[in-house]
mmCIF file of C-alpha atoms in Angstrom:
data_model
loop_
_atom_site.group_PDB
_atom_site.id
_atom_site.type_symbol
_atom_site.label_atom_id
_atom_site.label_comp_id
_atom_site.label_asym_id
_atom_site.label_seq_id
_atom_site.Cartn_x
_atom_site.Cartn_y
_atom_site.Cartn_z
ATOM 1 C CA MET A 384 -18.241 -115.977 184.159
ATOM 2 C CA ARG A 385 -21.765 -117.288 183.447
ATOM 3 C CA LYS A 386 -23.098 -115.347 186.433
ATOM 4 C CA THR A 387 -21.330 -112.240 185.177
ATOM 5 C CA TRP A 388 -23.085 -112.457 181.795
ATOM 6 C CA LEU A 389 -26.414 -112.906 183.555
ATOM 7 C CA LEU A 390 -25.687 -109.984 185.875
ATOM 8 C CA GLY A 391 -24.989 -107.991 182.724
ATOM 9 C CA PHE A 392 -28.740 -107.948 182.129
ATOM 10 C CA GLY A 393 -29.033 -105.656 185.144
ATOM 11 C CA PHE A 394 -26.571 -103.216 183.667
ATOM 12 C CA PHE A 395 -28.279 -103.645 180.295
ATOM 13 C CA SER A 396 -31.543 -102.386 181.759
ATOM 14 C CA ILE A 397 -29.865 -99.421 183.472
ATOM 15 C CA SER A 398 -28.027 -98.431 180.310
ATOM 16 C CA ILE A 399 -30.982 -98.707 177.960
ATOM 17 C CA GLY A 400 -33.058 -96.612 180.338
ATOM 18 C CA TRP A 401 -30.486 -93.838 180.683
ATOM 19 C CA SER A 402 -29.640 -93.816 176.978
ATOM 20 C CA LEU A 403 -33.270 -93.495 175.972
ATOM 21 C CA TYR A 404 -33.712 -90.756 178.557
ATOM 22 C CA ASN A 405 -30.676 -88.760 177.372
ATOM 23 C CA GLY A 406 -31.404 -89.267 173.694
ATOM 24 C CA PHE A 407 -35.086 -88.415 173.448
ATOM 25 C CA VAL A 408 -36.318 -86.561 176.539
ATOM 26 C CA PRO A 409 -34.545 -83.310 175.438
ATOM 27 C CA PHE A 410 -36.852 -83.277 172.404
ATOM 28 C CA PHE A 411 -39.906 -83.357 174.690
ATOM 29 C CA LEU A 412 -38.465 -80.530 176.786
ATOM 30 C CA ASN A 413 -37.631 -78.540 173.664
ATOM 31 C CA ASP A 414 -41.336 -78.548 172.779
ATOM 32 C CA TYR A 415 -41.941 -76.351 175.840
ATOM 33 C CA LEU A 416 -38.617 -74.516 176.305
ATOM 34 C CA GLU A 417 -36.208 -72.567 174.090
ATOM 35 C CA SER A 418 -33.266 -72.128 176.492
ATOM 36 C CA THR A 419 -30.625 -74.851 176.153
ATOM 37 C CA ALA A 420 -29.371 -74.031 179.651
ATOM 38 C CA LEU A 421 -32.822 -74.605 181.132
ATOM 39 C CA ILE A 422 -33.214 -77.848 179.190
ATOM 40 C CA GLY A 423 -29.801 -78.915 180.509
ATOM 41 C CA PHE A 424 -30.907 -78.098 184.052
ATOM 42 C CA LEU A 425 -34.140 -80.050 183.771
ATOM 43 C CA MET A 426 -32.217 -83.001 182.311
ATOM 44 C CA THR A 427 -30.285 -83.151 185.586
ATOM 45 C CA ILE A 428 -32.835 -82.171 188.245
ATOM 46 C CA ASP A 429 -33.401 -85.859 188.963
ATOM 47 C CA ASN A 430 -29.733 -86.209 189.844
ATOM 48 C CA TYR A 431 -30.223 -83.970 192.859
ATOM 49 C CA PHE A 432 -32.252 -86.837 194.299
ATOM 50 C CA ALA A 433 -29.851 -89.486 193.017
ATOM 51 C CA LEU A 434 -26.955 -87.592 194.604
ATOM 52 C CA PHE A 435 -28.257 -88.559 198.036
ATOM 53 C CA ILE A 436 -30.248 -91.713 197.381
ATOM 54 C CA GLN A 437 -27.650 -93.795 195.505
ATOM 55 C CA PRO A 438 -24.832 -93.496 198.086
ATOM 56 C CA TYR A 439 -27.280 -94.092 200.936
ATOM 57 C CA VAL A 440 -28.906 -97.112 199.306
ATOM 58 C CA GLY A 441 -25.498 -98.533 198.383
ATOM 59 C CA SER A 442 -24.326 -98.306 201.988
ATOM 60 C CA LEU A 443 -27.662 -99.527 203.314
ATOM 61 C CA SER A 444 -27.432 -102.596 201.111
ATOM 62 C CA ASP A 445 -24.088 -103.451 202.780
ATOM 63 C CA ARG A 446 -26.021 -103.791 206.049
ATOM 64 C CA THR A 447 -29.144 -105.479 204.680
ATOM 65 C CA GLN A 448 -29.882 -109.131 205.470
ATOM 66 C CA THR A 449 -32.889 -110.856 203.912
ATOM 67 C CA ARG A 450 -33.686 -114.245 202.446
ATOM 68 C CA PHE A 451 -33.201 -112.613 199.011
ATOM 69 C CA GLY A 452 -29.733 -111.332 199.994
ATOM 70 C CA ARG A 453 -28.377 -107.821 200.481
ATOM 71 C CA ARG A 454 -28.886 -106.260 197.043
ATOM 72 C CA MET A 455 -31.931 -108.006 195.551
ATOM 73 C CA PRO A 456 -34.595 -106.350 197.747
ATOM 74 C CA TYR A 457 -33.743 -102.988 196.200
ATOM 75 C CA LEU A 458 -34.058 -104.397 192.688
ATOM 76 C CA LEU A 459 -37.472 -105.810 193.575
ATOM 77 C CA ILE A 460 -38.662 -102.328 194.546
ATOM 78 C CA GLY A 461 -36.842 -100.088 192.069
ATOM 79 C CA ILE A 462 -37.120 -101.936 188.755
ATOM 80 C CA PRO A 463 -40.941 -102.209 188.545
ATOM 81 C CA LEU A 464 -41.320 -98.537 189.516
ATOM 82 C CA ALA A 465 -38.740 -97.487 186.913
ATOM 83 C CA ALA A 466 -40.554 -99.526 184.260
ATOM 84 C CA LEU A 467 -43.824 -97.761 185.095
ATOM 85 C CA PHE A 468 -42.474 -94.218 185.014
ATOM 86 C CA ILE A 469 -40.371 -94.610 181.864
ATOM 87 C CA ALA A 470 -43.443 -95.960 180.059
ATOM 88 C CA LEU A 471 -45.425 -92.891 181.194
ATOM 89 C CA ILE A 472 -42.918 -90.260 179.959
ATOM 90 C CA PRO A 473 -44.188 -89.972 176.340
ATOM 91 C CA PHE A 474 -47.771 -89.671 177.610
ATOM 92 C CA HIS A 475 -47.159 -86.372 179.413
ATOM 93 C CA HIS A 476 -49.762 -83.667 178.853
ATOM 94 C CA ASN A 477 -47.703 -80.605 179.805
ATOM 95 C CA LEU A 478 -44.314 -79.598 181.202
ATOM 96 C CA PHE A 479 -45.378 -80.389 184.769
ATOM 97 C CA THR A 480 -46.404 -83.986 184.055
ATOM 98 C CA LEU A 481 -43.276 -84.493 181.924
ATOM 99 C CA ILE A 482 -41.040 -83.408 184.800
ATOM 100 C CA LEU A 483 -43.096 -85.496 187.236
ATOM 101 C CA PHE A 484 -42.595 -88.674 185.183
ATOM 102 C CA MET A 485 -38.892 -87.867 184.636
ATOM 103 C CA VAL A 486 -38.266 -87.465 188.361
ATOM 104 C CA GLY A 487 -40.291 -90.589 189.167
ATOM 105 C CA MET A 488 -38.274 -92.667 186.720
ATOM 106 C CA ASN A 489 -34.927 -91.461 187.976
ATOM 107 C CA LEU A 490 -35.807 -91.802 191.643
ATOM 108 C CA SER A 491 -36.774 -95.395 190.909
ATOM 109 C CA MET A 492 -33.513 -95.994 189.022
ATOM 110 C CA ALA A 493 -31.593 -94.581 191.991
ATOM 111 C CA ILE A 494 -33.096 -97.213 194.278
ATOM 112 C CA PHE A 495 -31.637 -100.191 192.428
ATOM 113 C CA ARG A 496 -28.628 -98.818 190.545
ATOM 114 C CA SER A 497 -25.959 -99.045 193.276
ATOM 115 C CA PRO A 498 -27.099 -102.469 194.585
ATOM 116 C CA THR A 499 -27.130 -103.867 191.031
ATOM 117 C CA ILE A 500 -23.585 -102.726 190.309
ATOM 118 C CA ALA A 501 -22.353 -103.811 193.760
ATOM 119 C CA LEU A 502 -23.403 -107.369 192.924
ATOM 120 C CA MET A 503 -20.450 -107.644 190.520
ATOM 121 C CA PRO A 504 -17.638 -107.396 193.120
ATOM 122 C CA ASP A 505 -19.806 -109.380 195.553
ATOM 123 C CA ILE A 506 -19.687 -112.461 193.307
ATOM 124 C CA THR A 507 -16.375 -111.848 191.470
ATOM 125 C CA PRO A 508 -12.787 -112.293 192.798
ATOM 126 C CA GLU A 509 -10.709 -109.103 192.601
ATOM 127 C CA HIS A 510 -8.322 -110.347 189.892
ATOM 128 C CA GLN A 511 -11.290 -111.013 187.568
ATOM 129 C CA ARG A 512 -13.207 -107.763 188.145
ATOM 130 C CA THR A 513 -11.910 -105.755 185.203
ATOM 131 C CA LYS A 514 -12.834 -108.641 182.908
ATOM 132 C CA ALA A 515 -16.238 -108.929 184.564
ATOM 133 C CA ASN A 516 -16.771 -105.182 184.307
ATOM 134 C CA GLY A 517 -15.933 -105.412 180.618
ATOM 135 C CA ILE A 518 -18.635 -108.043 180.175
ATOM 136 C CA ILE A 519 -21.376 -106.181 182.048
ATOM 137 C CA ASN A 520 -20.493 -102.947 180.251
ATOM 138 C CA PHE A 521 -20.656 -104.854 176.982
ATOM 139 C CA MET A 522 -24.239 -105.683 177.932
ATOM 140 C CA GLY A 523 -24.806 -102.065 178.936
ATOM 141 C CA GLY A 524 -23.452 -100.892 175.604
ATOM 142 C CA LEU A 525 -25.863 -103.179 173.785
ATOM 143 C CA GLY A 526 -28.611 -101.430 175.707
ATOM 144 C CA ALA A 527 -27.356 -98.027 174.537
ATOM 145 C CA ILE A 528 -27.173 -99.200 170.922
ATOM 146 C CA LEU A 529 -30.744 -100.458 171.066
ATOM 147 C CA ALA A 530 -31.863 -97.176 172.635
ATOM 148 C CA PHE A 531 -30.238 -95.025 169.930
ATOM 149 C CA SER A 532 -30.762 -97.218 166.850
ATOM 150 C CA VAL A 533 -33.904 -99.315 167.349
ATOM 151 C CA GLY A 534 -35.181 -96.563 169.629
ATOM 152 C CA ALA A 535 -34.737 -93.985 166.855
ATOM 153 C CA PHE A 536 -36.653 -96.215 164.411
ATOM 154 C CA LEU A 537 -39.505 -96.775 166.867
ATOM 155 C CA PHE A 538 -39.530 -93.076 167.813
ATOM 156 C CA ASN A 539 -40.228 -92.236 164.176
ATOM 157 C CA LEU A 540 -43.181 -94.630 164.161
ATOM 158 C CA HIS A 541 -44.607 -93.297 167.423
ATOM 159 C CA GLU A 542 -42.899 -91.403 170.214
ATOM 160 C CA SER A 543 -44.221 -93.769 172.885
ATOM 161 C CA LEU A 544 -42.931 -97.049 171.385
ATOM 162 C CA PRO A 545 -39.292 -96.999 172.568
ATOM 163 C CA PHE A 546 -40.372 -96.039 176.090
ATOM 164 C CA LEU A 547 -42.924 -98.834 176.283
ATOM 165 C CA LEU A 548 -40.335 -101.312 174.986
ATOM 166 C CA VAL A 549 -37.802 -100.286 177.636
ATOM 167 C CA GLY A 550 -40.439 -100.670 180.347
ATOM 168 C CA MET A 551 -40.968 -104.274 179.250
ATOM 169 C CA VAL A 552 -37.197 -104.885 179.074
ATOM 170 C CA LEU A 553 -36.858 -103.776 182.704
ATOM 171 C CA ILE A 554 -39.452 -106.306 183.867
ATOM 172 C CA VAL A 555 -37.812 -109.137 181.897
ATOM 173 C CA THR A 556 -34.437 -108.147 183.363
ATOM 174 C CA LEU A 557 -35.762 -108.452 186.912
ATOM 175 C CA TRP A 558 -37.077 -111.937 186.140
ATOM 176 C CA VAL A 559 -33.711 -113.042 184.693
ATOM 177 C CA LEU A 560 -31.784 -111.792 187.721
ATOM 178 C CA LEU A 561 -34.149 -113.314 190.274
ATOM 179 C CA LYS A 562 -34.067 -116.664 188.490
ATOM 180 C CA ASN A 563 -30.302 -116.919 188.100
ATOM 181 C CA ILE A 564 -28.542 -114.864 190.800
ATOM 182 C CA LYS A 565 -28.910 -116.205 194.356
ATOM 183 C CA GLU A 566 -26.887 -113.898 196.590
ATOM 184 C CA ASN A 567 -26.682 -116.183 199.622
ATOM 185 C CA ARG A 568 -25.300 -118.905 197.340
ATOM 186 C CA ASP A 569 -23.148 -116.940 194.888
ATOM 187 C CA SER A 570 -21.512 -114.192 196.992
ATOM 188 C CA LEU A 571 -17.862 -114.551 197.987
ATOM 189 C CA PRO A 572 -17.362 -115.336 201.710
ATOM 190 C CA VAL A 573 -15.354 -112.164 202.345
ATOM 191 C CA THR A 574 -18.220 -109.967 201.163
ATOM 192 C CA MET A 575 -20.708 -111.432 203.603
ATOM 193 C CA THR A 576 -19.370 -109.358 206.505
ATOM 194 C CA ILE A 577 -22.148 -106.914 207.377
ATOM 195 C CA ALA A 578 -20.928 -103.385 208.061
ATOM 196 C CA SER A 579 -22.085 -102.034 211.422
ATOM 197 C CA LYS A 580 -22.571 -98.474 210.234
ATOM 198 C CA ILE A 581 -22.251 -96.222 207.221
ATOM 199 C CA ASP A 582 -18.697 -94.846 207.187
ATOM 200 C CA TYR A 583 -17.913 -92.614 204.219
ATOM 201 C CA LYS A 584 -14.997 -90.915 205.953
ATOM 202 C CA GLY A 585 -13.214 -94.215 206.520
ATOM 203 C CA GLU A 586 -13.390 -94.993 202.811
ATOM 204 C CA LEU A 587 -12.005 -91.650 201.621
ATOM 205 C CA ASN A 588 -8.285 -92.373 201.612
ATOM 206 C CA ALA A 589 -6.025 -90.210 199.429
ATOM 207 C CA PRO A 590 -6.027 -92.510 196.364
ATOM 208 C CA THR A 591 -9.816 -92.690 196.499
ATOM 209 C CA ILE A 592 -10.205 -88.898 196.703
ATOM 210 C CA PHE A 593 -8.014 -88.273 193.646
ATOM 211 C CA LEU A 594 -9.699 -91.106 191.760
ATOM 212 C CA LEU A 595 -13.167 -89.758 192.559
ATOM 213 C CA ALA A 596 -12.044 -86.301 191.388
ATOM 214 C CA ALA A 597 -10.864 -87.782 188.075
ATOM 215 C CA ILE A 598 -14.189 -89.608 187.725
ATOM 216 C CA PHE A 599 -16.031 -86.334 188.306
ATOM 217 C CA PHE A 600 -14.190 -84.560 185.497
ATOM 218 C CA TRP A 601 -14.415 -87.297 182.877
ATOM 219 C CA PHE A 602 -18.116 -87.732 183.628
ATOM 220 C CA MET A 603 -18.476 -83.950 183.290
ATOM 221 C CA ALA A 604 -17.334 -84.378 179.689
ATOM 222 C CA ILE A 605 -19.379 -87.500 178.917
ATOM 223 C CA GLN A 606 -22.591 -86.523 180.713
ATOM 224 C CA GLY A 607 -22.677 -83.112 179.069
ATOM 225 C CA MET A 608 -21.889 -84.523 175.643
ATOM 226 C CA GLU A 609 -24.542 -87.252 175.827
ATOM 227 C CA ALA A 610 -27.244 -84.979 177.274
ATOM 228 C CA LEU A 611 -26.811 -82.252 174.632
ATOM 229 C CA PHE A 612 -25.431 -84.130 171.615
ATOM 230 C CA THR A 613 -28.780 -84.783 169.931
ATOM 231 C CA LEU A 614 -29.598 -81.062 170.055
ATOM 232 C CA TYR A 615 -26.087 -80.337 168.719
ATOM 233 C CA GLY A 616 -26.675 -82.628 165.757
ATOM 234 C CA VAL A 617 -29.992 -80.989 164.916
ATOM 235 C CA LYS A 618 -29.052 -77.322 165.421
ATOM 236 C CA GLU A 619 -25.372 -77.297 164.416
ATOM 237 C CA LEU A 620 -25.153 -79.993 161.719
ATOM 238 C CA GLY A 621 -28.739 -79.832 160.462
ATOM 239 C CA LEU A 622 -29.518 -83.497 161.104
ATOM 240 C CA SER A 623 -32.990 -84.829 161.759
ATOM 241 C CA ARG A 624 -33.846 -85.851 165.304
ATOM 242 C CA SER A 625 -33.582 -89.562 164.515
ATOM 243 C CA ASP A 626 -30.304 -89.160 162.545
ATOM 244 C CA SER A 627 -28.784 -87.186 165.373
ATOM 245 C CA ALA A 628 -29.687 -89.875 167.901
ATOM 246 C CA PHE A 629 -28.449 -92.549 165.468
ATOM 247 C CA SER A 630 -25.051 -90.816 165.244
ATOM 248 C CA LEU A 631 -24.615 -91.253 168.989
ATOM 249 C CA ALA A 632 -25.100 -94.989 168.438
ATOM 250 C CA PHE A 633 -21.641 -95.045 166.782
ATOM 251 C CA PHE A 634 -20.115 -93.986 170.092
ATOM 252 C CA SER A 635 -22.084 -96.687 171.910
ATOM 253 C CA LEU A 636 -21.273 -99.402 169.363
ATOM 254 C CA SER A 637 -17.571 -98.668 169.587
ATOM 255 C CA PHE A 638 -17.819 -98.735 173.382
ATOM 256 C CA VAL A 639 -19.515 -102.138 173.267
ATOM 257 C CA LEU A 640 -16.924 -103.677 170.946
ATOM 258 C CA SER A 641 -14.105 -102.301 173.095
ATOM 259 C CA SER A 642 -15.555 -103.227 176.508
ATOM 260 C CA ILE A 643 -14.295 -106.794 176.859
ATOM 261 C CA PRO A 644 -10.808 -106.080 175.374
ATOM 262 C CA SER A 645 -10.471 -103.075 177.723
ATOM 263 C CA GLY A 646 -11.253 -105.304 180.686
ATOM 264 C CA PHE A 647 -8.623 -107.832 179.633
ATOM 265 C CA PHE A 648 -6.041 -105.072 179.081
ATOM 266 C CA GLY A 649 -6.836 -103.679 182.535
ATOM 267 C CA ALA A 650 -6.325 -107.097 184.112
ATOM 268 C CA LYS A 651 -3.015 -107.572 182.274
ATOM 269 C CA TYR A 652 -1.441 -104.104 182.409
ATOM 270 C CA GLY A 653 -3.238 -102.477 185.337
ATOM 271 C CA GLU A 654 -6.353 -100.324 185.526
ATOM 272 C CA LYS A 655 -4.505 -97.022 185.854
ATOM 273 C CA GLN A 656 -2.388 -97.496 182.734
ATOM 274 C CA VAL A 657 -5.399 -98.316 180.552
ATOM 275 C CA ILE A 658 -7.415 -95.429 182.049
ATOM 276 C CA LEU A 659 -4.586 -93.008 181.206
ATOM 277 C CA ILE A 660 -4.646 -94.117 177.565
ATOM 278 C CA GLY A 661 -8.389 -93.528 177.482
ATOM 279 C CA VAL A 662 -8.255 -90.078 179.094
ATOM 280 C CA ILE A 663 -5.543 -88.803 176.748
ATOM 281 C CA GLY A 664 -7.219 -90.277 173.687
ATOM 282 C CA LEU A 665 -10.646 -88.872 174.561
ATOM 283 C CA PHE A 666 -9.122 -85.427 175.122
ATOM 284 C CA PHE A 667 -7.840 -85.369 171.523
ATOM 285 C CA VAL A 668 -11.158 -86.727 170.168
ATOM 286 C CA PHE A 669 -13.138 -83.924 171.833
ATOM 287 C CA LEU A 670 -10.550 -81.368 170.759
ATOM 288 C CA PHE A 671 -10.684 -82.390 167.080
ATOM 289 C CA LEU A 672 -14.498 -82.504 167.065
ATOM 290 C CA ASN A 673 -14.502 -78.716 167.405
ATOM 291 C CA TRP A 674 -13.577 -78.458 163.703
ATOM 292 C CA VAL A 675 -15.727 -81.257 162.291
ATOM 293 C CA ASP A 676 -18.588 -80.359 159.924
ATOM 294 C CA SER A 677 -18.962 -83.649 158.044
ATOM 295 C CA VAL A 678 -21.340 -86.266 159.430
ATOM 296 C CA PHE A 679 -19.022 -89.035 158.225
ATOM 297 C CA ILE A 680 -16.012 -87.575 160.061
ATOM 298 C CA LEU A 681 -18.184 -86.884 163.114
ATOM 299 C CA ARG A 682 -19.166 -90.536 163.308
ATOM 300 C CA PHE A 683 -15.547 -91.610 162.761
ATOM 301 C CA PHE A 684 -14.447 -89.604 165.800
ATOM 302 C CA LEU A 685 -17.390 -90.915 167.800
ATOM 303 C CA VAL A 686 -16.159 -94.442 167.065
ATOM 304 C CA ALA A 687 -12.683 -93.504 168.327
ATOM 305 C CA GLY A 688 -14.236 -91.806 171.340
ATOM 306 C CA GLY A 689 -16.164 -94.939 172.239
ATOM 307 C CA MET A 690 -12.940 -96.980 172.234
ATOM 308 C CA PHE A 691 -11.169 -94.555 174.553
ATOM 309 C CA TRP A 692 -14.238 -94.241 176.781
ATOM 310 C CA ALA A 693 -14.203 -98.037 177.198
ATOM 311 C CA CYS A 694 -10.585 -97.857 178.388
ATOM 312 C CA ILE A 695 -11.710 -95.436 181.087
ATOM 313 C CA ASN A 696 -15.137 -96.676 182.115
ATOM 314 C CA ILE A 697 -14.427 -100.413 182.179
ATOM 315 C CA ASN A 698 -11.469 -100.033 184.524
ATOM 316 C CA ALA A 699 -12.670 -97.152 186.721
ATOM 317 C CA TYR A 700 -15.194 -98.984 188.893
ATOM 318 C CA PRO A 701 -12.922 -101.967 189.715
ATOM 319 C CA TYR A 702 -10.193 -99.407 190.488
ATOM 320 C CA VAL A 703 -12.511 -97.618 192.931
ATOM 321 C CA VAL A 704 -13.419 -100.887 194.643
ATOM 322 C CA SER A 705 -9.750 -101.922 194.898
ATOM 323 C CA THR A 706 -8.868 -98.792 196.903
ATOM 324 C CA GLY A 707 -11.118 -99.845 199.812
ATOM 325 C CA SER A 708 -12.099 -102.786 202.000
ATOM 326 C CA GLU A 709 -13.945 -105.818 200.624
ATOM 327 C CA HIS A 710 -16.980 -105.573 202.930
ATOM 328 C CA ARG A 711 -17.714 -101.993 201.763
ATOM 329 C CA ASN A 712 -18.510 -102.710 198.109
ATOM 330 C CA GLY A 713 -21.941 -101.111 198.378
ATOM 331 C CA THR A 714 -20.579 -98.003 200.082
ATOM 332 C CA ARG A 715 -17.851 -97.520 197.487
ATOM 333 C CA THR A 716 -20.328 -98.164 194.690
ATOM 334 C CA GLY A 717 -22.475 -95.422 196.204
ATOM 335 C CA LEU A 718 -19.500 -93.045 196.298
ATOM 336 C CA TYR A 719 -18.790 -93.812 192.646
ATOM 337 C CA TYR A 720 -22.341 -92.923 191.677
ATOM 338 C CA LEU A 721 -22.447 -89.933 194.018
ATOM 339 C CA VAL A 722 -19.590 -88.395 192.039
ATOM 340 C CA SER A 723 -21.089 -89.318 188.664
ATOM 341 C CA SER A 724 -24.443 -87.886 189.761
ATOM 342 C CA LEU A 725 -22.769 -84.676 190.908
ATOM 343 C CA SER A 726 -21.104 -84.299 187.518
ATOM 344 C CA ALA A 727 -24.457 -84.990 185.844
ATOM 345 C CA ILE A 728 -25.944 -82.139 187.874
ATOM 346 C CA VAL A 729 -23.196 -79.680 187.005
ATOM 347 C CA SER A 730 -22.314 -80.548 183.416
ATOM 348 C CA PRO A 731 -25.418 -80.188 181.171
ATOM 349 C CA PRO A 732 -26.645 -76.854 182.594
ATOM 350 C CA VAL A 733 -23.121 -75.375 182.609
ATOM 351 C CA LEU A 734 -22.470 -76.536 179.053
ATOM 352 C CA GLY A 735 -25.946 -75.380 178.079
ATOM 353 C CA LEU A 736 -25.190 -71.911 179.453
ATOM 354 C CA LEU A 737 -21.918 -71.795 177.482
ATOM 355 C CA ILE A 738 -23.781 -72.897 174.361
ATOM 356 C CA ASP A 739 -26.415 -70.192 174.858
ATOM 357 C CA HIS A 740 -23.645 -67.556 174.929
ATOM 358 C CA PHE A 741 -21.034 -68.935 172.502
ATOM 359 C CA GLY A 742 -22.801 -71.486 170.323
ATOM 360 C CA PHE A 743 -22.856 -75.267 170.116
ATOM 361 C CA ARG A 744 -19.128 -75.471 169.286
ATOM 362 C CA MET A 745 -18.480 -74.950 173.009
ATOM 363 C CA LEU A 746 -19.859 -78.434 173.687
ATOM 364 C CA PHE A 747 -16.730 -80.321 172.621
ATOM 365 C CA PHE A 748 -14.247 -77.641 173.643
ATOM 366 C CA ALA A 749 -15.533 -77.715 177.232
ATOM 367 C CA ALA A 750 -15.481 -81.541 177.182
ATOM 368 C CA ALA A 751 -11.809 -81.500 176.131
ATOM 369 C CA VAL A 752 -10.888 -79.120 178.958
ATOM 370 C CA SER A 753 -12.691 -81.354 181.448
ATOM 371 C CA MET A 754 -10.641 -84.357 180.277
ATOM 372 C CA LEU A 755 -7.448 -82.386 180.996
ATOM 373 C CA PHE A 756 -8.564 -81.929 184.606
ATOM 374 C CA ALA A 757 -9.319 -85.662 184.795
ATOM 375 C CA LEU A 758 -5.804 -86.428 183.558
ATOM 376 C CA ALA A 759 -4.237 -84.240 186.253
ATOM 377 C CA CYS A 760 -6.234 -86.045 188.958
ATOM 378 C CA ILE A 761 -5.629 -89.629 187.794
ATOM 379 C CA LEU A 762 -1.881 -88.977 187.675
ATOM 380 C CA LYS A 763 -2.061 -88.320 191.438
ATOM 381 C CA VAL A 764 -3.477 -91.775 192.203
ATOM 382 C CA LYS A 765 -1.060 -94.410 193.474
ATOM 383 C CA ASN A 766 -0.633 -97.518 191.368
ATOM 384 C CA HIS A 767 -3.050 -100.410 191.887
ATOM 385 C CA GLU A 768 -0.671 -102.668 193.733
ATOM 386 C CA ALA A 769 0.382 -100.045 196.235
ATOM 387 C CA VAL A 770 -3.196 -99.069 196.962
ATOM 388 C CA SER A 771 -4.414 -102.599 197.396
ATOM 389 C CA ASP A 772 -1.586 -103.551 199.725
ATOM 390 C CA SER A 773 -2.169 -100.518 201.880
ATOM 391 C CA VAL A 774 -5.820 -101.143 202.606
ATOM 392 C CA HIS A 775 -6.339 -104.902 202.800
#
């Protein structure tokens, strides 16, 4: 498990980057734009690139052979570029340069995201993957907490400080991974089979299709909520920008504290069962948030939401990997992020359009409806044992 904790630094860097992006970039856009729908669209324009790059890079990494391994070359390229662009974001001069730096950052993140995540099943036996995913998501959650709490404090001092800090964190993360993870030494023998070609169709069995559909709908809820929550806090509840971002830290803190237990529960009771608990629980959290006006009660429900989100998110990726063949970890990781990127494209602008017409209360109502669709899809997925036996 030592390697898993070290690999968690990779997920830490991804999470802190995305959290900072979602929490503070809408404020920069709001300086130039009044339409929430347009802000939502611009918050996701980068995902149009990620939609194609992440699945391709994930599959390409399955077929890559270098002295650094299969995944590390993409980290060596993507992480320094991401560090550069995220540090440049607060130094934009107009809307054009802001969008340019946003797209540059997210294109860079797309280069190394799938290979970084694919390292986990590469070096971890299947029966330990939910536990390992709990650990790396624990690290990712710490990144989100730092982005929303320390980031909010630094943002108040100067808008550039949290972005510069994250740029430095990305560089340190790359050094930690290069020093401690040696793919050719640490990867499991079964994962060293190099795929001859990219084969998405061969990976899309029925359980995978339903599972990917469920992932799409629950990310619709989460991506939209995270991208627009800080504006919701300011315009609906009257919070300051920093207090609104700090409120989202309660969701992240709860997620962090629940990550490792959720992984252990998934290993003991099965990924699907724990995911179902999370989907149902998060539906009720989003539903009740429609009537919340108190900041204290809001943060209470965000804590509950983080617990249920951990039940879902910690077990989803190992569940996706388990429905396919061992030598396609990169391909299936790419499919996972293709679906999450697609939901990130659709959710914020659609929710923003609903908010423009019906008010910010539509944010949590739409998220609750999306969780219902996720529930219908996950119920169609075969149990873990049946899926695994049918494909290995």
